[in-house]
Amino acid sequence: MRLLHVNALSVIVLSFVLPLTARAQSLTGGSIRGVVLAADGSPVSGAEVVLETLDRRAARTLESDRHGAFTVSLLPPGTYSILVEQVGFQPVRRLGVTIRAGQQTGVTIRLERRPPPITSVTEIDVPATSSGLAGGRLVDGHELREFDYGPGLGGVSRGTTALPFAADGRFGLGLAGLGLTPNRTKLLVDGFPEVLIRHPGFPGEPLDAPLFARPGLDQVQLLTTGADAEWRSAAGPIVAAQTRRGTNALSLLPWGRFSTAKLGTNAVLNPADSAASSFEVGAVLSGAIVPDTAFFSLSGEYRSIETPSASPWESDASQFDGGPVSLRQTIAAIGADSFGTQLGSYLAPVVRTWKGGGASGRLDWALNAHHALMVRAGYSQRTETNPMLGAEVASDQGTRLEARDISGALSLTSTGEALANELRFGFSSARRAWSAAAVPTTYLVGDGIRFGANPGLPGTFSRNGVTISDAFQFGLGPHAFKAGLNLDFGSHEQDWFYGIGRTYLFGSLDGFAAGQGVFTEAVATNPKAKFSTTDAGLFLEDVWSVTTSLQVLLGLRWETQGLPASKLALNQPWLDASGLRTDLSPKDHKGIAPRVGFVWNVEDRGDWIVRGNAGLFNTGMDPATFSEAMITAGGLTVRRTDGAVDWPAGQGGVGRQRLTFFTDNYRAPRNFKGELEIQRNLGAGVTFDVVGGYYHADYLLRRTDLNLVPSPLSQTTEGRPVFGKLVKRDGMITPEAGTNRRFDDFDLASAMVPTGYADHYEVTASLERRLTRGLTVIGSYTYSRTRDNLVGQLEPDPANQLSPFPGGLNGVDWTVGVSDVDVPHRAAATLEYQSRGSSPITLRARGRMRSGLPFTPTFRRGVDVNGDGGGGTDPAYLDAALPSLATALAAAGCTQTASNTFAERNSCRSKAVQSLDLNLKIVLPVKLGTGPRLAFQVDAFNVVSSAVGQIDRALVLIDPARPLTTTGTGRVVLPLLINPSFGTLQSRLGEPRLVRFGLSLEY
């Protein structure tokens, strides 16, 4: 025992007497740990080691120590080569050494003895092994530059399985991440958090970042967790991008691309035979202001992208005045003859456009041997016409988006023998102004279509963020400590609420012609929410090098979100009626978030690497939810007219107040993330990797209606609770206004309660062979599973986020089930072959696959058979007596059978989605002096692709010919029909087949 005490004391003493080194664990810089060995394995000391950039500039020069080892810290991310020379040995240049932010790269270089004279350098094209604590998918080099589809960095995940791709023509980062909606994803650029918004009222919209174009980036990491305690908490994935740095050599690298729908586009996605010509131009200018000291990089681009679309709905057949008719022709005729309104443009295929551009610049300045300054700024602006928004069967003709993004950053890095410090200041701003079509939102419920304005428009959103952070680092023997703080100040402005435009629902074409339906409009006393938030975080961590091959991270983070306390008004009439307050401002429960991790480089050889990490992540409230509470607290009245409605310029009838408020048990959302990764280096540049993780989100806000009548008024013959008096109009059923309300002066009263959760499991296997020449293979497969109790989390309508069985179903919570964003299978593979020689030819192929999205068998949007005010969320009853029901369920990929029960949540799934992209690049024998060369390339996107679009989720239809009746016992009899189109495409979307030609200058 005494010997054990002596050994422990020796370890403590050695920890303090060993030389102090600043082994910085930076979010924006990486490090190299290498060793130079002779052929027999003995160390080679005193070898000159030159770290070179891609243009062969010497970034660092040092010597190997007596053990043959060398270390370089705080390196800018990117791809380097390492030249090693020693007298009596053949010089070796190791190519393709990738430095990742927050990671350590391990390199072993072996030298062969060779007598002089030596006139050549042996080049080894084998990528180095990353042995840092952080895992995640890295996108850089050719993978980052090529297959650049769409603006901004949103497309970087298209060749990976890290995020499920949309495949329906929307640009952005993906449909989900870690089982959560896209608005839970966090973007950091050069260590700075950036504002990410599209339309905050539509949580399912893929987020975009057009300011950060891929030609201006060095690398992007897709992180599922952030083990380092300096990472701000993120419920979903972290997208960490590093911008491009300048070099000593002055270079101007312009590029241009052109495409037209006349080449390649299939007729079904371009029925109007539109030319849809697109062009994209840009350039990257970089160089040195002071050689080896101050570098700059400027990038800019302009894109004019036109994309044709299919017809708004697949089937044009309908019924009118007792006979079959064309849906499009009849709507146009009714609009013109009965209402004097031209509707042709809302019923035809449209061309969606994206036009805009931006510029950004970065300056890196080594002030002296110990201090470095980085300054970055950027601006982008764009206009989109007819963009897709939400998931409805419509063309969205007349929709327009004006968008602007600004970003700025400044960081000062100080390093010494034992200490390092990174001080950062950043600013980020985004504005989105959506305008709607002139014709109001109009649904033909029986036909399952909409024309006119999107019900979520118009709206204007603006968010600004200012960030200050400081990370102080110091080494103490085998320990690398880091401590610091983050302060994020946000301002949020939202001029929008759901129902801001007029909405009409008609049961059929006959109802539309007769002006018989339901009209609603929402009017706010103060439609604008404006407030500020403060997010603060403190962190402390220790990275302990237990041995040269094993590192352990122990971190602790404290963070909180400050929300304004006086922005929510008290609604006294509601307090008098219900006893509940609407002015309770949510208070964040200050949370400690521990994080642990380890990395084991087995035998310190890089052949086997094992990583693991786990931690808690406290995340804040979505600003859109707080904005909704502010606007309703200020007064929001919903007016409704049933029966005869004045289309298109009607006025509302009886008005009732809509409320959204927080309960006194609010808790800030919290996530647990845990991962284990095993990486095998098979040699010759081949690595195999398996990573598995479990992710659990708690205290997510769910909506419950406290103004719904306390008990059902009746039941259907199926046993479905009915909360209002139902009225049938052709193929539509809605509750009579006010009959489902507990307090007559109020409409939907949403209490936001922290009872939501999400469980997500994920396993990813990947195989990579990355070389600068020859054959490169990058492939991965991900299996995941997501279960939650978050109904309608992709729906913008608050009423469609309610449980259709608020009291449960047979003693079970019906809401618990497959998540709306569950995508169990994802696969991606990229093959690249690059020939050798001075004019190489490169061939690339990229294939992608993902599972279809889940859905619940239900009714047409606008059919509210339980009378709770939400039309489109009521599950169908699987009545075995209905003919062909079992066949319809099986054909739609449903897991349930017709067994006289209600359909389980998301028990059906659309078909899997696949696509194949091809690329050919030829470097032409045209060279500008000693500079770059001209390259010509052809891209062919979606050469093979799946039919994608809105799935008909209505298992049963309301029979327009039969009445709504009641049995002698008071049960409601629903007149139902099997929908023959259930599970098929209702509206075709998708990315069209596209052939694009381009020219560029490159090294």
PDB file of N, CA, C and O in Angstrom, residues 282-320:
ATOM      1  N   GLY A 282     -18.939  32.993 -60.241  1.00  0.00           N
ATOM      2  CA  GLY A 282     -18.291  33.397 -59.003  1.00  0.00           C
ATOM      3  C   GLY A 282     -16.786  33.361 -59.149  1.00  0.00           C
ATOM      4  O   GLY A 282     -16.239  32.967 -60.194  1.00  0.00           O
ATOM      5  N   ALA A 283     -16.112  33.780 -58.097  1.00  0.00           N
ATOM      6  CA  ALA A 283     -14.649  33.792 -58.119  1.00  0.00           C
ATOM      7  C   ALA A 283     -14.131  33.814 -56.696  1.00  0.00           C
ATOM      8  O   ALA A 283     -14.809  34.280 -55.762  1.00  0.00           O
ATOM      9  N   VAL A 284     -12.924  33.294 -56.539  1.00  0.00           N
ATOM     10  CA  VAL A 284     -12.190  33.356 -55.265  1.00  0.00           C
ATOM     11  C   VAL A 284     -10.862  34.033 -55.546  1.00  0.00           C
ATOM     12  O   VAL A 284     -10.090  33.579 -56.405  1.00  0.00           O
ATOM     13  N   LEU A 285     -10.616  35.117 -54.850  1.00  0.00           N
ATOM     14  CA  LEU A 285      -9.358  35.857 -54.976  1.00  0.00           C
ATOM     15  C   LEU A 285      -8.620  35.768 -53.652  1.00  0.00           C
ATOM     16  O   LEU A 285      -9.191  36.072 -52.593  1.00  0.00           O
ATOM     17  N   SER A 286      -7.377  35.334 -53.688  1.00  0.00           N
ATOM     18  CA  SER A 286      -6.612  35.215 -52.451  1.00  0.00           C
ATOM     19  C   SER A 286      -5.158  35.570 -52.704  1.00  0.00           C
ATOM     20  O   SER A 286      -4.679  35.535 -53.839  1.00  0.00           O
ATOM     21  N   GLY A 287      -4.482  35.913 -51.639  1.00  0.00           N
ATOM     22  CA  GLY A 287      -3.080  36.283 -51.749  1.00  0.00           C
ATOM     23  C   GLY A 287      -2.553  36.789 -50.434  1.00  0.00           C
ATOM     24  O   GLY A 287      -3.192  36.648 -49.378  1.00  0.00           O
ATOM     25  N   ALA A 288      -1.388  37.389 -50.498  1.00  0.00           N
ATOM     26  CA  ALA A 288      -0.722  37.881 -49.298  1.00  0.00           C
ATOM     27  C   ALA A 288      -0.603  39.397 -49.358  1.00  0.00           C
ATOM     28  O   ALA A 288      -0.207  39.959 -50.388  1.00  0.00           O
ATOM     29  N   ILE A 289      -0.940  40.053 -48.256  1.00  0.00           N
ATOM     30  CA  ILE A 289      -0.674  41.483 -48.117  1.00  0.00           C
ATOM     31  C   ILE A 289       0.776  41.676 -47.699  1.00  0.00           C
ATOM     32  O   ILE A 289       1.493  42.513 -48.244  1.00  0.00           O
ATOM     33  N   VAL A 290       1.195  40.861 -46.729  1.00  0.00           N
ATOM     34  CA  VAL A 290       2.590  40.787 -46.317  1.00  0.00           C
ATOM     35  C   VAL A 290       2.976  39.314 -46.384  1.00  0.00           C
ATOM     36  O   VAL A 290       2.391  38.500 -45.667  1.00  0.00           O
ATOM     37  N   PRO A 291       3.906  38.919 -47.234  1.00  0.00           N
ATOM     38  CA  PRO A 291       4.238  37.497 -47.376  1.00  0.00           C
ATOM     39  C   PRO A 291       4.546  36.844 -46.036  1.00  0.00           C
ATOM     40  O   PRO A 291       5.244  37.421 -45.192  1.00  0.00           O
ATOM     41  N   ASP A 292       3.994  35.651 -45.868  1.00  0.00           N
ATOM     42  CA  ASP A 292       4.187  34.835 -44.671  1.00  0.00           C
ATOM     43  C   ASP A 292       3.641  35.483 -43.409  1.00  0.00           C
ATOM     44  O   ASP A 292       3.865  34.975 -42.305  1.00  0.00           O
ATOM     45  N   THR A 293       2.921  36.597 -43.535  1.00  0.00           N
ATOM     46  CA  THR A 293       2.437  37.305 -42.345  1.00  0.00           C
ATOM     47  C   THR A 293       0.946  37.606 -42.416  1.00  0.00           C
ATOM     48  O   THR A 293       0.199  37.279 -41.494  1.00  0.00           O
ATOM     49  N   ALA A 294       0.498  38.255 -43.476  1.00  0.00           N
ATOM     50  CA  ALA A 294      -0.896  38.665 -43.595  1.00  0.00           C
ATOM     51  C   ALA A 294      -1.464  38.160 -44.917  1.00  0.00           C
ATOM     52  O   ALA A 294      -0.898  38.416 -45.979  1.00  0.00           O
ATOM     53  N   PHE A 295      -2.581  37.434 -44.832  1.00  0.00           N
ATOM     54  CA  PHE A 295      -3.184  36.820 -46.001  1.00  0.00           C
ATOM     55  C   PHE A 295      -4.649  37.222 -46.095  1.00  0.00           C
ATOM     56  O   PHE A 295      -5.311  37.439 -45.081  1.00  0.00           O
ATOM     57  N   PHE A 296      -5.146  37.282 -47.303  1.00  0.00           N
ATOM     58  CA  PHE A 296      -6.552  37.604 -47.499  1.00  0.00           C
ATOM     59  C   PHE A 296      -7.174  36.596 -48.456  1.00  0.00           C
ATOM     60  O   PHE A 296      -6.505  35.981 -49.282  1.00  0.00           O
ATOM     61  N   SER A 297      -8.478  36.452 -48.324  1.00  0.00           N
ATOM     62  CA  SER A 297      -9.250  35.611 -49.229  1.00  0.00           C
ATOM     63  C   SER A 297     -10.605  36.274 -49.430  1.00  0.00           C
ATOM     64  O   SER A 297     -11.290  36.601 -48.464  1.00  0.00           O
ATOM     65  N   LEU A 298     -10.972  36.493 -50.685  1.00  0.00           N
ATOM     66  CA  LEU A 298     -12.252  37.096 -51.039  1.00  0.00           C
ATOM     67  C   LEU A 298     -12.999  36.144 -51.957  1.00  0.00           C
ATOM     68  O   LEU A 298     -12.414  35.563 -52.870  1.00  0.00           O
ATOM     69  N   SER A 299     -14.269  35.988 -51.720  1.00  0.00           N
ATOM     70  CA  SER A 299     -15.078  35.144 -52.596  1.00  0.00           C
ATOM     71  C   SER A 299     -16.419  35.814 -52.832  1.00  0.00           C
ATOM     72  O   SER A 299     -16.946  36.510 -51.968  1.00  0.00           O
ATOM     73  N   GLY A 300     -16.953  35.613 -54.015  1.00  0.00           N
ATOM     74  CA  GLY A 300     -18.249  36.171 -54.362  1.00  0.00           C
ATOM     75  C   GLY A 300     -18.909  35.338 -55.436  1.00  0.00           C
ATOM     76  O   GLY A 300     -18.238  34.632 -56.196  1.00  0.00           O
ATOM     77  N   GLU A 301     -20.221  35.416 -55.493  1.00  0.00           N
ATOM     78  CA  GLU A 301     -20.944  34.648 -56.496  1.00  0.00           C
ATOM     79  C   GLU A 301     -22.302  35.268 -56.755  1.00  0.00           C
ATOM     80  O   GLU A 301     -22.846  36.013 -55.933  1.00  0.00           O
ATOM     81  N   TYR A 302     -22.840  34.951 -57.924  1.00  0.00           N
ATOM     82  CA  TYR A 302     -24.218  35.304 -58.266  1.00  0.00           C
ATOM     83  C   TYR A 302     -24.852  34.086 -58.929  1.00  0.00           C
ATOM     84  O   TYR A 302     -24.245  33.451 -59.793  1.00  0.00           O
ATOM     85  N   ARG A 303     -26.076  33.760 -58.513  1.00  0.00           N
ATOM     86  CA  ARG A 303     -26.764  32.598 -59.069  1.00  0.00           C
ATOM     87  C   ARG A 303     -28.160  33.003 -59.516  1.00  0.00           C
ATOM     88  O   ARG A 303     -28.887  33.674 -58.783  1.00  0.00           O
ATOM     89  N   SER A 304     -28.498  32.591 -60.712  1.00  0.00           N
ATOM     90  CA  SER A 304     -29.857  32.728 -61.230  1.00  0.00           C
ATOM     91  C   SER A 304     -30.335  31.324 -61.575  1.00  0.00           C
ATOM     92  O   SER A 304     -29.969  30.766 -62.613  1.00  0.00           O
ATOM     93  N   ILE A 305     -31.104  30.742 -60.667  1.00  0.00           N
ATOM     94  CA  ILE A 305     -31.519  29.343 -60.790  1.00  0.00           C
ATOM     95  C   ILE A 305     -33.009  29.300 -61.077  1.00  0.00           C
ATOM     96  O   ILE A 305     -33.816  29.841 -60.312  1.00  0.00           O
ATOM     97  N   GLU A 306     -33.368  28.665 -62.156  1.00  0.00           N
ATOM     98  CA  GLU A 306     -34.769  28.467 -62.511  1.00  0.00           C
ATOM     99  C   GLU A 306     -35.054  26.974 -62.549  1.00  0.00           C
ATOM    100  O   GLU A 306     -34.332  26.215 -63.194  1.00  0.00           O
ATOM    101  N   THR A 307     -36.120  26.582 -61.862  1.00  0.00           N
ATOM    102  CA  THR A 307     -36.468  25.169 -61.772  1.00  0.00           C
ATOM    103  C   THR A 307     -37.917  24.981 -62.182  1.00  0.00           C
ATOM    104  O   THR A 307     -38.818  25.566 -61.562  1.00  0.00           O
ATOM    105  N   PRO A 308     -38.173  24.195 -63.214  1.00  0.00           N
ATOM    106  CA  PRO A 308     -39.575  23.933 -63.583  1.00  0.00           C
ATOM    107  C   PRO A 308     -40.227  23.022 -62.553  1.00  0.00           C
ATOM    108  O   PRO A 308     -39.544  22.336 -61.782  1.00  0.00           O
ATOM    109  N   SER A 309     -41.529  23.010 -62.527  1.00  0.00           N
ATOM    110  CA  SER A 309     -42.244  22.140 -61.600  1.00  0.00           C
ATOM    111  C   SER A 309     -43.349  21.407 -62.328  1.00  0.00           C
ATOM    112  O   SER A 309     -43.772  21.797 -63.421  1.00  0.00           O
ATOM    113  N   ALA A 310     -43.836  20.356 -61.697  1.00  0.00           N
ATOM    114  CA  ALA A 310     -44.917  19.559 -62.263  1.00  0.00           C
ATOM    115  C   ALA A 310     -46.244  20.286 -62.075  1.00  0.00           C
ATOM    116  O   ALA A 310     -46.319  21.355 -61.466  1.00  0.00           O
ATOM    117  N   SER A 311     -47.302  19.699 -62.571  1.00  0.00           N
ATOM    118  CA  SER A 311     -48.639  20.236 -62.332  1.00  0.00           C
ATOM    119  C   SER A 311     -48.935  20.212 -60.843  1.00  0.00           C
ATOM    120  O   SER A 311     -48.437  19.336 -60.116  1.00  0.00           O
ATOM    121  N   PRO A 312     -49.739  21.156 -60.339  1.00  0.00           N
ATOM    122  CA  PRO A 312     -49.955  21.234 -58.886  1.00  0.00           C
ATOM    123  C   PRO A 312     -50.511  19.954 -58.276  1.00  0.00           C
ATOM    124  O   PRO A 312     -50.224  19.643 -57.137  1.00  0.00           O
ATOM    125  N   TRP A 313     -51.327  19.217 -59.042  1.00  0.00           N
ATOM    126  CA  TRP A 313     -51.839  17.944 -58.531  1.00  0.00           C
ATOM    127  C   TRP A 313     -51.872  16.924 -59.660  1.00  0.00           C
ATOM    128  O   TRP A 313     -51.999  17.255 -60.830  1.00  0.00           O
ATOM    129  N   GLU A 314     -51.722  15.665 -59.277  1.00  0.00           N
ATOM    130  CA  GLU A 314     -51.579  14.590 -60.257  1.00  0.00           C
ATOM    131  C   GLU A 314     -52.878  14.300 -60.998  1.00  0.00           C
ATOM    132  O   GLU A 314     -52.908  14.196 -62.212  1.00  0.00           O
ATOM    133  N   SER A 315     -53.956  14.134 -60.251  1.00  0.00           N
ATOM    134  CA  SER A 315     -55.227  13.761 -60.867  1.00  0.00           C
ATOM    135  C   SER A 315     -56.055  15.010 -61.148  1.00  0.00           C
ATOM    136  O   SER A 315     -56.240  15.850 -60.270  1.00  0.00           O
ATOM    137  N   ASP A 316     -56.548  15.127 -62.368  1.00  0.00           N
ATOM    138  CA  ASP A 316     -57.353  16.288 -62.757  1.00  0.00           C
ATOM    139  C   ASP A 316     -58.841  15.967 -62.794  1.00  0.00           C
ATOM    140  O   ASP A 316     -59.652  16.798 -63.180  1.00  0.00           O
ATOM    141  N   ALA A 317     -59.201  14.773 -62.355  1.00  0.00           N
ATOM    142  CA  ALA A 317     -60.603  14.347 -62.448  1.00  0.00           C
ATOM    143  C   ALA A 317     -61.367  14.751 -61.199  1.00  0.00           C
ATOM    144  O   ALA A 317     -60.876  14.613 -60.076  1.00  0.00           O
ATOM    145  N   SER A 318     -62.597  15.247 -61.392  1.00  0.00           N
ATOM    146  CA  SER A 318     -63.453  15.615 -60.276  1.00  0.00           C
ATOM    147  C   SER A 318     -64.910  15.497 -60.710  1.00  0.00           C
ATOM    148  O   SER A 318     -65.203  15.069 -61.836  1.00  0.00           O
ATOM    149  N   GLN A 319     -65.789  15.890 -59.792  1.00  0.00           N
ATOM    150  CA  GLN A 319     -67.225  15.862 -60.056  1.00  0.00           C
ATOM    151  C   GLN A 319     -67.793  17.264 -59.868  1.00  0.00           C
ATOM    152  O   GLN A 319     -67.444  17.973 -58.927  1.00  0.00           O
ATOM    153  N   PHE A 320     -68.690  17.655 -60.798  1.00  0.00           N
ATOM    154  CA  PHE A 320     -69.357  18.946 -60.682  1.00  0.00           C
ATOM    155  C   PHE A 320     -70.726  18.862 -61.350  1.00  0.00           C
ATOM    156  O   PHE A 320     -70.833  18.359 -62.487  1.00  0.00           O
TER     157      PHE A 320
END
